[in-house]
PDB file of C-alpha atoms in Angstrom:
ATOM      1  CA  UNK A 256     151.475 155.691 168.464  1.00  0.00           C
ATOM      2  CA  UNK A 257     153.715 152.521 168.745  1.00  0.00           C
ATOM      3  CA  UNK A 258     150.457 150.618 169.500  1.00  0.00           C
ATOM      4  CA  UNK A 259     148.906 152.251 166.098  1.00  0.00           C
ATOM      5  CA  UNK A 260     152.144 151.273 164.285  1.00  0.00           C
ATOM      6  CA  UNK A 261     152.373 147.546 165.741  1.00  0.00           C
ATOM      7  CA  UNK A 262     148.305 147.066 164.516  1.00  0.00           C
ATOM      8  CA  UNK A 263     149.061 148.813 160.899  1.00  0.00           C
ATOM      9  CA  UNK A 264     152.270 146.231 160.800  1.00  0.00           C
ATOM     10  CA  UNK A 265     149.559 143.104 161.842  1.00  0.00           C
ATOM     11  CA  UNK A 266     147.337 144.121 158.903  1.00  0.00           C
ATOM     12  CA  UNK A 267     150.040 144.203 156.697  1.00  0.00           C
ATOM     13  CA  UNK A 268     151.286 140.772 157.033  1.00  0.00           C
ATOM     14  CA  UNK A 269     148.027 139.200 157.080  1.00  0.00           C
ATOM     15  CA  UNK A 270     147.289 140.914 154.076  1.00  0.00           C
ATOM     16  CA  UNK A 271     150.383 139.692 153.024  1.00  0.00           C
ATOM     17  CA  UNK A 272     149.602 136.529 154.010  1.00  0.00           C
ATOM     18  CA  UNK A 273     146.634 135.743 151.825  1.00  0.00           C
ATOM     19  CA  UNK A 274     148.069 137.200 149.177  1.00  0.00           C
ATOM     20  CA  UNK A 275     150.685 134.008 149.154  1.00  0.00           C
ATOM     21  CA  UNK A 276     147.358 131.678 149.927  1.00  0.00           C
ATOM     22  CA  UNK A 277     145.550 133.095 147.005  1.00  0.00           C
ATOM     23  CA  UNK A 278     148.473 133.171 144.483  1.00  0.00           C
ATOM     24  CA  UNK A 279     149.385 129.674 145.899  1.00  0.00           C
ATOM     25  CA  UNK A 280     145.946 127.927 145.837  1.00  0.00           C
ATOM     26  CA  UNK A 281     145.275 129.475 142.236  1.00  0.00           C
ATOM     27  CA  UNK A 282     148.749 127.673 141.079  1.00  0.00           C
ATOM     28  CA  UNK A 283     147.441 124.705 142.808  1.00  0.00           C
ATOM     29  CA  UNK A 284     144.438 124.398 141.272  1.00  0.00           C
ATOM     30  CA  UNK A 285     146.069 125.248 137.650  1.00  0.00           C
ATOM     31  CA  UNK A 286     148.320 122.244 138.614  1.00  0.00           C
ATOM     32  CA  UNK A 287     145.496 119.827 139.561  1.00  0.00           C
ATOM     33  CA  UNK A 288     143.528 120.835 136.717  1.00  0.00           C
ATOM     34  CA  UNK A 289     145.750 119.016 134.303  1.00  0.00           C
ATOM     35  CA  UNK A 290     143.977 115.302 135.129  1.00  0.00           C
ATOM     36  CA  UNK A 291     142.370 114.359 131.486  1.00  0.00           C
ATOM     37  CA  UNK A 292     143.252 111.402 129.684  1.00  0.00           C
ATOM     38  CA  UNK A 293     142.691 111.685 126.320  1.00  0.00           C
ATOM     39  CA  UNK A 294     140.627 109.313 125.967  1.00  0.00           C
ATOM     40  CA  UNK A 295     138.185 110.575 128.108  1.00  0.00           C
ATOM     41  CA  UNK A 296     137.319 112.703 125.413  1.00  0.00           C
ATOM     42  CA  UNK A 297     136.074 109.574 123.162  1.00  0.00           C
ATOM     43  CA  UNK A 298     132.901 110.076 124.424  1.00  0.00           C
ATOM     44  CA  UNK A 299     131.882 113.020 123.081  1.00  0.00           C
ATOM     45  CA  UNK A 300     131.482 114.922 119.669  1.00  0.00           C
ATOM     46  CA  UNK A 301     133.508 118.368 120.277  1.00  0.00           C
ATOM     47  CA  UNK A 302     132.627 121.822 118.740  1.00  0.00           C
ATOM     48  CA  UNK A 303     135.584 123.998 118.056  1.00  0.00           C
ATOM     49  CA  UNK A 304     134.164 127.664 118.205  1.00  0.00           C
ATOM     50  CA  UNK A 305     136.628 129.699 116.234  1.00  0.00           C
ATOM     51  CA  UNK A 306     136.882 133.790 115.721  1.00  0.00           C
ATOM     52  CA  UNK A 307     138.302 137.061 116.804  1.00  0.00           C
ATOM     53  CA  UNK A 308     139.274 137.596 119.997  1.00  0.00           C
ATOM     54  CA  UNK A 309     138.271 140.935 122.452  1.00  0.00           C
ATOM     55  CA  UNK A 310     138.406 143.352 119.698  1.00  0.00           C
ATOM     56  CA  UNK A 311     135.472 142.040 118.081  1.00  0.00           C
ATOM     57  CA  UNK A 312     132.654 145.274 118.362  1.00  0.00           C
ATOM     58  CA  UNK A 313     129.321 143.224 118.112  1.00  0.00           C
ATOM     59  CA  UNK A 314     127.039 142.552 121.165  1.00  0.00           C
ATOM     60  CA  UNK A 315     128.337 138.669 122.006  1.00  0.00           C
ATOM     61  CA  UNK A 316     124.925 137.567 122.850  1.00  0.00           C
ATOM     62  CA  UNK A 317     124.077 138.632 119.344  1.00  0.00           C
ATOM     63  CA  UNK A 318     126.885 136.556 117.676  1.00  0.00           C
ATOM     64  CA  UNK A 319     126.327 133.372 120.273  1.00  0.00           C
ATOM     65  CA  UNK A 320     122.606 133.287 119.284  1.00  0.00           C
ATOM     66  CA  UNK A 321     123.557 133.043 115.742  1.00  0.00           C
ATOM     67  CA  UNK A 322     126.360 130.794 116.211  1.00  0.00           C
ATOM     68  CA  UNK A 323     124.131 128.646 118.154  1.00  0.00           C
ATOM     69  CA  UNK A 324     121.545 128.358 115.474  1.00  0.00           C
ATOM     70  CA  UNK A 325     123.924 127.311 112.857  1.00  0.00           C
ATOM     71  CA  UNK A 326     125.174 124.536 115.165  1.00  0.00           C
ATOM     72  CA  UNK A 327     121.677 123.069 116.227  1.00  0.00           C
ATOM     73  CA  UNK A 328     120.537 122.711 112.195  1.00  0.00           C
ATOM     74  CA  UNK A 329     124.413 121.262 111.363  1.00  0.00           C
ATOM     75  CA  UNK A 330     123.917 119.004 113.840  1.00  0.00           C
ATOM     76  CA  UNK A 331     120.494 117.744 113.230  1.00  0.00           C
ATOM     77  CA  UNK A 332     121.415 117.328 109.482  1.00  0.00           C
ATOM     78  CA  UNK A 333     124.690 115.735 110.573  1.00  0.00           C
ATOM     79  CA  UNK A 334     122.869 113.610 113.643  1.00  0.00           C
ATOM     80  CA  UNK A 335     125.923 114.792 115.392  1.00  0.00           C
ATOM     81  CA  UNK A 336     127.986 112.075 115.119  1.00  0.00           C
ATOM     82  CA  UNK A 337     125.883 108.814 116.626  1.00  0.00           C
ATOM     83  CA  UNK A 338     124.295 111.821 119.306  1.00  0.00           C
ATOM     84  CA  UNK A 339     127.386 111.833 121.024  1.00  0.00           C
ATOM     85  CA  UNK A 340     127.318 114.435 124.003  1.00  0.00           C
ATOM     86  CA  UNK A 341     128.177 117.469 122.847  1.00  0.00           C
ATOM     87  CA  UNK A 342     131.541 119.165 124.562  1.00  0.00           C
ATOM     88  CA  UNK A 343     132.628 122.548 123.442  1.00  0.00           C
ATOM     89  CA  UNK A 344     136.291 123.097 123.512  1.00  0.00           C
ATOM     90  CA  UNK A 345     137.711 126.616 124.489  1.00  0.00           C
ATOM     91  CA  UNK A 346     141.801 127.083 123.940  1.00  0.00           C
ATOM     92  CA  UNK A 347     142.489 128.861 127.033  1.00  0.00           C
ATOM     93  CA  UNK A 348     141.105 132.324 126.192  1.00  0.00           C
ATOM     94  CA  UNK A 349     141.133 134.696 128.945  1.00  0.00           C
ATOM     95  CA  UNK A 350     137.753 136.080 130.033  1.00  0.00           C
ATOM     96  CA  UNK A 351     136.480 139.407 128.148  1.00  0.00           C
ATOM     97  CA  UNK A 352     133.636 141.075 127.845  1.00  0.00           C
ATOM     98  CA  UNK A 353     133.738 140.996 123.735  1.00  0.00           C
ATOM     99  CA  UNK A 354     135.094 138.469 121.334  1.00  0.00           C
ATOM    100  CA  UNK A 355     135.708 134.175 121.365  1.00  0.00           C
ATOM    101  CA  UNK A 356     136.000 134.116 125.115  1.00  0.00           C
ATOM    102  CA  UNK A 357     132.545 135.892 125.448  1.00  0.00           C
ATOM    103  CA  UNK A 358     130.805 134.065 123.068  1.00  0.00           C
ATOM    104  CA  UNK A 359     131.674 130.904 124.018  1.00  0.00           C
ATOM    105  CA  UNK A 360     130.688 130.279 126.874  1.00  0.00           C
ATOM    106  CA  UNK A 361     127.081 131.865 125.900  1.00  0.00           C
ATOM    107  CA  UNK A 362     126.918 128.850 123.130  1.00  0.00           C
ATOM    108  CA  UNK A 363     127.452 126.220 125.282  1.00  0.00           C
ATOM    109  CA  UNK A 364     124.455 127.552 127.788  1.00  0.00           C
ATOM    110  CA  UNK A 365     122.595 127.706 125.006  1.00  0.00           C
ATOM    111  CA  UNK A 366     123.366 124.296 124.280  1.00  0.00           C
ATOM    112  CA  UNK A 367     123.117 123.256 127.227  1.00  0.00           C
ATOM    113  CA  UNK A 368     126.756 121.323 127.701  1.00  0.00           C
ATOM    114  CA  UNK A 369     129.791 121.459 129.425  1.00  0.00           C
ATOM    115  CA  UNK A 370     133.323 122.581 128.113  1.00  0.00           C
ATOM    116  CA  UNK A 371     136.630 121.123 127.734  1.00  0.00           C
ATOM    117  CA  UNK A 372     139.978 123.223 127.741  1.00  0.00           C
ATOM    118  CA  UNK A 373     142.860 122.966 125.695  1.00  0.00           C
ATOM    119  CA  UNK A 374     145.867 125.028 127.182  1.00  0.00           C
ATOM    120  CA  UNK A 375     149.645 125.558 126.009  1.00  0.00           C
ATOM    121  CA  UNK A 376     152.357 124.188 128.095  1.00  0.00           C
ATOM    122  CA  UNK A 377     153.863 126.219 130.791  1.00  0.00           C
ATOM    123  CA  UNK A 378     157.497 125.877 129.001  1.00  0.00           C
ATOM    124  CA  UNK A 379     155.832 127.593 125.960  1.00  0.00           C
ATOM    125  CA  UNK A 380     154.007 129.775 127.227  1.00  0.00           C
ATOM    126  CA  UNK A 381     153.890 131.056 131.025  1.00  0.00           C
ATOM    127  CA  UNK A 382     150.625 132.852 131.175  1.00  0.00           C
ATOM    128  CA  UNK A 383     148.473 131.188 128.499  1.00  0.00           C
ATOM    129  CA  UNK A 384     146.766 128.125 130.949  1.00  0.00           C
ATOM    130  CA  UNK A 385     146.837 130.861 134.089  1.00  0.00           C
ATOM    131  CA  UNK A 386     145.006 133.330 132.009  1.00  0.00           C
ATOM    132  CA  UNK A 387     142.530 131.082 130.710  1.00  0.00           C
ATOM    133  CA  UNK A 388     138.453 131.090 131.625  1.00  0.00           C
ATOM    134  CA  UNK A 389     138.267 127.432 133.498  1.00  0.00           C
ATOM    135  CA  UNK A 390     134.229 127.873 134.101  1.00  0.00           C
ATOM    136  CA  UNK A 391     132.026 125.097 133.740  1.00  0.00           C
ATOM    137  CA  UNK A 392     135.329 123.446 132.221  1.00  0.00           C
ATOM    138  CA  UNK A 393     135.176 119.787 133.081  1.00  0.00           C
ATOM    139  CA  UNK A 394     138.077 118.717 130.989  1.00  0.00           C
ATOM    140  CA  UNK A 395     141.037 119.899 130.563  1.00  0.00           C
ATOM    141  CA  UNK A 396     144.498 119.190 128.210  1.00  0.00           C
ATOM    142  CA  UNK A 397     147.911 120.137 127.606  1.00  0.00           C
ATOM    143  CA  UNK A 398     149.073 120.926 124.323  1.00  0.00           C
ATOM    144  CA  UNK A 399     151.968 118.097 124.636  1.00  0.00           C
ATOM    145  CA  UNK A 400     149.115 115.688 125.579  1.00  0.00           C
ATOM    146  CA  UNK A 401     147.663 116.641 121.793  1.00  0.00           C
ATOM    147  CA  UNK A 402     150.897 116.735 119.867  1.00  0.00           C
ATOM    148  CA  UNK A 403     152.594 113.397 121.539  1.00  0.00           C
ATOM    149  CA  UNK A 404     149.322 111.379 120.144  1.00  0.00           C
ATOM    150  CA  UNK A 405     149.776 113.073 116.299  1.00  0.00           C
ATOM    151  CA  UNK A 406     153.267 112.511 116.457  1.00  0.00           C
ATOM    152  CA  UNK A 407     152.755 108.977 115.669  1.00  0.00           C
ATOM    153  CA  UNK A 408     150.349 109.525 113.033  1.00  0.00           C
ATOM    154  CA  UNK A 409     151.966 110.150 109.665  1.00  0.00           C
ATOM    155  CA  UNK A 410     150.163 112.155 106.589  1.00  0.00           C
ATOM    156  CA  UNK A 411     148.805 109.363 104.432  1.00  0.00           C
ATOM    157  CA  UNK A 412     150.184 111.361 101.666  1.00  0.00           C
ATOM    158  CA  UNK A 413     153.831 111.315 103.254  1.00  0.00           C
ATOM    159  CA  UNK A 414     154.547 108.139 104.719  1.00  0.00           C
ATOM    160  CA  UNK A 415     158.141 107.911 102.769  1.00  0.00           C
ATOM    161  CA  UNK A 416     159.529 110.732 104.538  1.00  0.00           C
ATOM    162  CA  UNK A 417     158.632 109.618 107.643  1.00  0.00           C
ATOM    163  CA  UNK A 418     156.940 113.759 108.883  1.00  0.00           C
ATOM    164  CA  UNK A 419     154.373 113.417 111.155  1.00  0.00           C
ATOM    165  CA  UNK A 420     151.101 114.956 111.077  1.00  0.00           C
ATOM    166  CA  UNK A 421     152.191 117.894 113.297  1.00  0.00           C
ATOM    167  CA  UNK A 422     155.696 118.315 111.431  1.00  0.00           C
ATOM    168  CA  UNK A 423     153.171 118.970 108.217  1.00  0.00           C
ATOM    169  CA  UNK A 424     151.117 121.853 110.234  1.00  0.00           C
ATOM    170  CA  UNK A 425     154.323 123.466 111.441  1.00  0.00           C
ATOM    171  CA  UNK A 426     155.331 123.367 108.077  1.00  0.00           C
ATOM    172  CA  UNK A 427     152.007 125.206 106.511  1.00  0.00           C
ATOM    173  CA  UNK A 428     151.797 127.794 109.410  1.00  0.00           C
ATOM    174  CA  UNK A 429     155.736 128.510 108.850  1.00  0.00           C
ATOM    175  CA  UNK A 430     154.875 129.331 104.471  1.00  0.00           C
ATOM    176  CA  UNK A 431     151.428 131.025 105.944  1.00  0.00           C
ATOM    177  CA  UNK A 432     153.184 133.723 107.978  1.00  0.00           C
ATOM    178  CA  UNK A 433     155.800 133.865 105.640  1.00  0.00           C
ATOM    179  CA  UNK A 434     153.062 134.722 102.765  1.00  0.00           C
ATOM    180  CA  UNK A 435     150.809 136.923 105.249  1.00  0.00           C
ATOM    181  CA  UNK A 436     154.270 138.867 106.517  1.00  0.00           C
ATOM    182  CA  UNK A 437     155.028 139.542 102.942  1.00  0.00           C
ATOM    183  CA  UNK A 438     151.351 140.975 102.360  1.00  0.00           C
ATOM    184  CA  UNK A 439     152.064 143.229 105.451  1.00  0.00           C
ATOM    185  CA  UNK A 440     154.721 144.947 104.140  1.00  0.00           C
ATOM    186  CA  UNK A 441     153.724 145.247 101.026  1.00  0.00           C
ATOM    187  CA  UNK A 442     150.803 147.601 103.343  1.00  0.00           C
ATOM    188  CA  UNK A 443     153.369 149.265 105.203  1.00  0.00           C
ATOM    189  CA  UNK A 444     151.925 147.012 108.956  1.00  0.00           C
ATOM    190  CA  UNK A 445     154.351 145.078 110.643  1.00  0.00           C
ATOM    191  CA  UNK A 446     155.349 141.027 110.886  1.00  0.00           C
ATOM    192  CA  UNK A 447     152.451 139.528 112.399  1.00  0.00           C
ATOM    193  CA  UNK A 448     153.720 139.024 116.290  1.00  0.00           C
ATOM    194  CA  UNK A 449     155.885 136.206 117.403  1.00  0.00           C
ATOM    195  CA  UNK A 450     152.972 134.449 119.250  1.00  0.00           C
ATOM    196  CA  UNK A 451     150.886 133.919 116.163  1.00  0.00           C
ATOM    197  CA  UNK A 452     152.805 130.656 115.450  1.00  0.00           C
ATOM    198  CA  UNK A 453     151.786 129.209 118.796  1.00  0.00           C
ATOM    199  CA  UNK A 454     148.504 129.750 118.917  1.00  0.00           C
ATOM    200  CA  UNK A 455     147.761 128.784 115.058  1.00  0.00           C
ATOM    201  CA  UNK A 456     149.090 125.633 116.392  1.00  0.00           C
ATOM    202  CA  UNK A 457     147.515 125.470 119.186  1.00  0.00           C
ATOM    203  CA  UNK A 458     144.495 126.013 116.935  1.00  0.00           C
ATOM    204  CA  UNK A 459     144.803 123.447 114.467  1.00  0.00           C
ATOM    205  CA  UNK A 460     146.173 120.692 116.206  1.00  0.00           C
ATOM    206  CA  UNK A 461     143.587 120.887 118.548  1.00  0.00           C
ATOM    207  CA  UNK A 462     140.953 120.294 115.899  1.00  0.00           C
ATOM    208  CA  UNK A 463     143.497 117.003 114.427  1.00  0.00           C
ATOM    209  CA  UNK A 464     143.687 115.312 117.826  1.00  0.00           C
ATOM    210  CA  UNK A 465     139.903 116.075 118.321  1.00  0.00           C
ATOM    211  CA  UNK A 466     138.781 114.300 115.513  1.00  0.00           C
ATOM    212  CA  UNK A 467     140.929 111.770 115.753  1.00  0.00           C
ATOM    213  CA  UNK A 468     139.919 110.800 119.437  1.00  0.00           C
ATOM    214  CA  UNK A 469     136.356 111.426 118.749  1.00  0.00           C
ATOM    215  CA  UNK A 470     136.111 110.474 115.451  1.00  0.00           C
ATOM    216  CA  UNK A 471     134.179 113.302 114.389  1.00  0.00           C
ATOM    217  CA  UNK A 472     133.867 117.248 115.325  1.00  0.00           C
ATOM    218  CA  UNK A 473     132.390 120.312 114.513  1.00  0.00           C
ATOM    219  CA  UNK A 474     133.835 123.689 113.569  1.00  0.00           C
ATOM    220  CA  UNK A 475     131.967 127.061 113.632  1.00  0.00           C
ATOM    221  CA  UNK A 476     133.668 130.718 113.092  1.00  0.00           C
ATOM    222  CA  UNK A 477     131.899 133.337 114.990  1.00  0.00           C
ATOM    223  CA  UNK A 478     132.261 135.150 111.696  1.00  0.00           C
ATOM    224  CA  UNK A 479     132.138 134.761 107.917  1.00  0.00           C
ATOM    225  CA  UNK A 480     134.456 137.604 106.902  1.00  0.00           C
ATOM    226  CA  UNK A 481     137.531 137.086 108.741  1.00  0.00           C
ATOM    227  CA  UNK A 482     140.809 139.063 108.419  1.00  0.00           C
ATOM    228  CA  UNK A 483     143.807 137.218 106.685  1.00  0.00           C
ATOM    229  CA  UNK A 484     145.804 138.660 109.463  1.00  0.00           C
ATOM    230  CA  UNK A 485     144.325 136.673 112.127  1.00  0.00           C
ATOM    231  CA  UNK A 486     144.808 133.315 114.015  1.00  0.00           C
ATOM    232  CA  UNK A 487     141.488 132.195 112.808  1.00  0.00           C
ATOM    233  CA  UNK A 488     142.588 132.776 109.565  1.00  0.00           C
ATOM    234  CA  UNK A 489     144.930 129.429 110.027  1.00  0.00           C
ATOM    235  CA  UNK A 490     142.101 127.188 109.717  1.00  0.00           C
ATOM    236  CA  UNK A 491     143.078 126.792 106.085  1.00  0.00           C
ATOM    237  CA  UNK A 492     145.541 124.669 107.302  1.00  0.00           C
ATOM    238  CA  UNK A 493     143.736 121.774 108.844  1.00  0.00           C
ATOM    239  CA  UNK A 494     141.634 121.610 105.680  1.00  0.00           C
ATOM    240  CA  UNK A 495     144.200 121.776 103.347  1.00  0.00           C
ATOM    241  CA  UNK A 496     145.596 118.766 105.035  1.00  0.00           C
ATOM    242  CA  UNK A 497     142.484 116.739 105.377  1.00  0.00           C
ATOM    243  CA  UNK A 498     142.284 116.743 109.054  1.00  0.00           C
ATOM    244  CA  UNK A 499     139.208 118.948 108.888  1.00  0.00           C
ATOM    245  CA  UNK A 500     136.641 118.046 106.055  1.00  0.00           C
ATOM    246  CA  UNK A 501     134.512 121.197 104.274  1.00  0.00           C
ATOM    247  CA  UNK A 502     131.137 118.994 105.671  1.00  0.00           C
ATOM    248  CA  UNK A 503     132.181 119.563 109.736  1.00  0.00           C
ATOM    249  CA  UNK A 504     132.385 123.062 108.974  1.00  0.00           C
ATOM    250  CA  UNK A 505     129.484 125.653 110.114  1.00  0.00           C
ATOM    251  CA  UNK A 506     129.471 128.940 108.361  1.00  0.00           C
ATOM    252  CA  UNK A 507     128.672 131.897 110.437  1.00  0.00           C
ATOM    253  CA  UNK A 508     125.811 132.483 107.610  1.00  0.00           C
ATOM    254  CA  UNK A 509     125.809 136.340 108.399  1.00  0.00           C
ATOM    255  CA  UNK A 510     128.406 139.133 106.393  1.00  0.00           C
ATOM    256  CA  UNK A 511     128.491 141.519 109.050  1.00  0.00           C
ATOM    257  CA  UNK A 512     130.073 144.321 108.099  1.00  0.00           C
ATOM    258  CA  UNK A 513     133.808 144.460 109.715  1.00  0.00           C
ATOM    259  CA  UNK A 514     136.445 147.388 108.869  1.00  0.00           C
ATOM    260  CA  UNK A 515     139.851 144.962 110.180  1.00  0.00           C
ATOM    261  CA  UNK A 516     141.696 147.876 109.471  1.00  0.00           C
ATOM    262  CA  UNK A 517     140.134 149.704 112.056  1.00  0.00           C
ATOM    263  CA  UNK A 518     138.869 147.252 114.972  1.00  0.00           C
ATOM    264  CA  UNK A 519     142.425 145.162 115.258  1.00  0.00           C
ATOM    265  CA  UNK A 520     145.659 147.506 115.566  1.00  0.00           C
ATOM    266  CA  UNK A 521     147.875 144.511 115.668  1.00  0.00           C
TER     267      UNK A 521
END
């Protein structure tokens, strides 16, 4: 029996063991990950795939197919910025089987290119670059990497008060949930949730700092109804500021039918 107990105890702490490996070699390799210069991005023409996350119902192979059509007849019209390669960026969406972190990946096989990831920092959020779908990633940023560089670009409209670019999109997200939170409760729902302000940042400052490196992107929704109480729904932003122009826009160019109400709770 004490022979039994002394083998049981041996499993344990090797179990144990690799546990710590795993857990350490995963924090590791989120570590190491962080290696992009920004301007290693100049070299390519990024697509921004924007749209619900996993409670979206519809088959994603369905939606990528689509999405990938749009974005092969844009781009051929547009001759995709002086046939740059093309780089889709992800912003650190876990995997799922539905929604944006399903269907993105599916576009870019369809296209044929590689990613690039765009990740919050650890001191805003712990679990967002953990969490988030690294494969076939070959670049990846910070969120301080992408802010830093628009920090010393002022709105042309704005230079006398000295606000820079991302000041201005804090700004507009701050009156946007402010407006959307007072549409809530005139429903009876809630305040949208705390996070929403982060990642409608993360969302539109991503698209700033990629056109300004780049010189040029693309932006798709995986939808052409979307919900006003969604992050995608923040893309208003960017366009009311002139950091994204109507033209690099790709509409969805299908009204599926989609009951908000009843596929997100939030």
């Amino acid at each position: 029996q004490t022979r039994t107990s002394e083998v049981f105890n041996n499993e344990i702490l090797v179990n144990v063991f690799y546990c710590i490996i795993s857990v350490s070699t995963l924090n590791m390799q989120i570590r190491n990950s962080v290696v992009a210069p920004l301007a290693s991005l100049a070299r390519f023409h990024p697509i921004v795939i924007e749209g619900m996350g996993y409670y979206d119902p519809r088959d994603p192979v369905v939606v990528a197919r689509q999405v990938t059509s749009q974005l092969q007849q844009h781009l051929v019209e547009t001759q995709n910025n002086n046939n740059k390669s093309l780089l889709v960026i992800t912003q650190g969406d876990p995997k799922r089987e539905r929604g944006i972190s399903a269907i993105t990946p599916l576009v870019a096989r369809e296209l044929n290119v590689r990613r690039g990831l765009v990740c919050l920092d650890e001191e805003l959020n712990s679990y967002h670059s953990r969490n988030a779908d690294r494969n076939d990633v070959i670049l990846e940023f910070r969120y301080s990497q992408l802010t830093q560089m628009l920090e010393e670009q002022e709105h042309p409209s704005d230079k006398s008060s000295n606000k820079s670019i991302v000041t201005h999109m804090e700004e507009k997200v701050d009156s946007l949930i402010r407006y959307k939170n007072k549409q809530r409760e005139e429903r009876g729902m809630a305040p949208l949730k705390d996070y929403f302000k982060e990642f409608a940042l993360l969302q539109e400052v991503t698209k700033a700092a990629m056109r300004k490196i780049c010189g040029d992107l693309t932006v798709v929704h995986t939808a052409d109804n979307i919900s006003d109480f969604s992050v995608t729904s923040f893309y208003t932003v960017g366009l009311e500021l002139g950091l994204v122009e109507k033209e690099q826009m790709v509409p969805y160019g299908i009204m599926d039918k989609l009951d908000f109400d009843q596929i997100d709770k939030r």
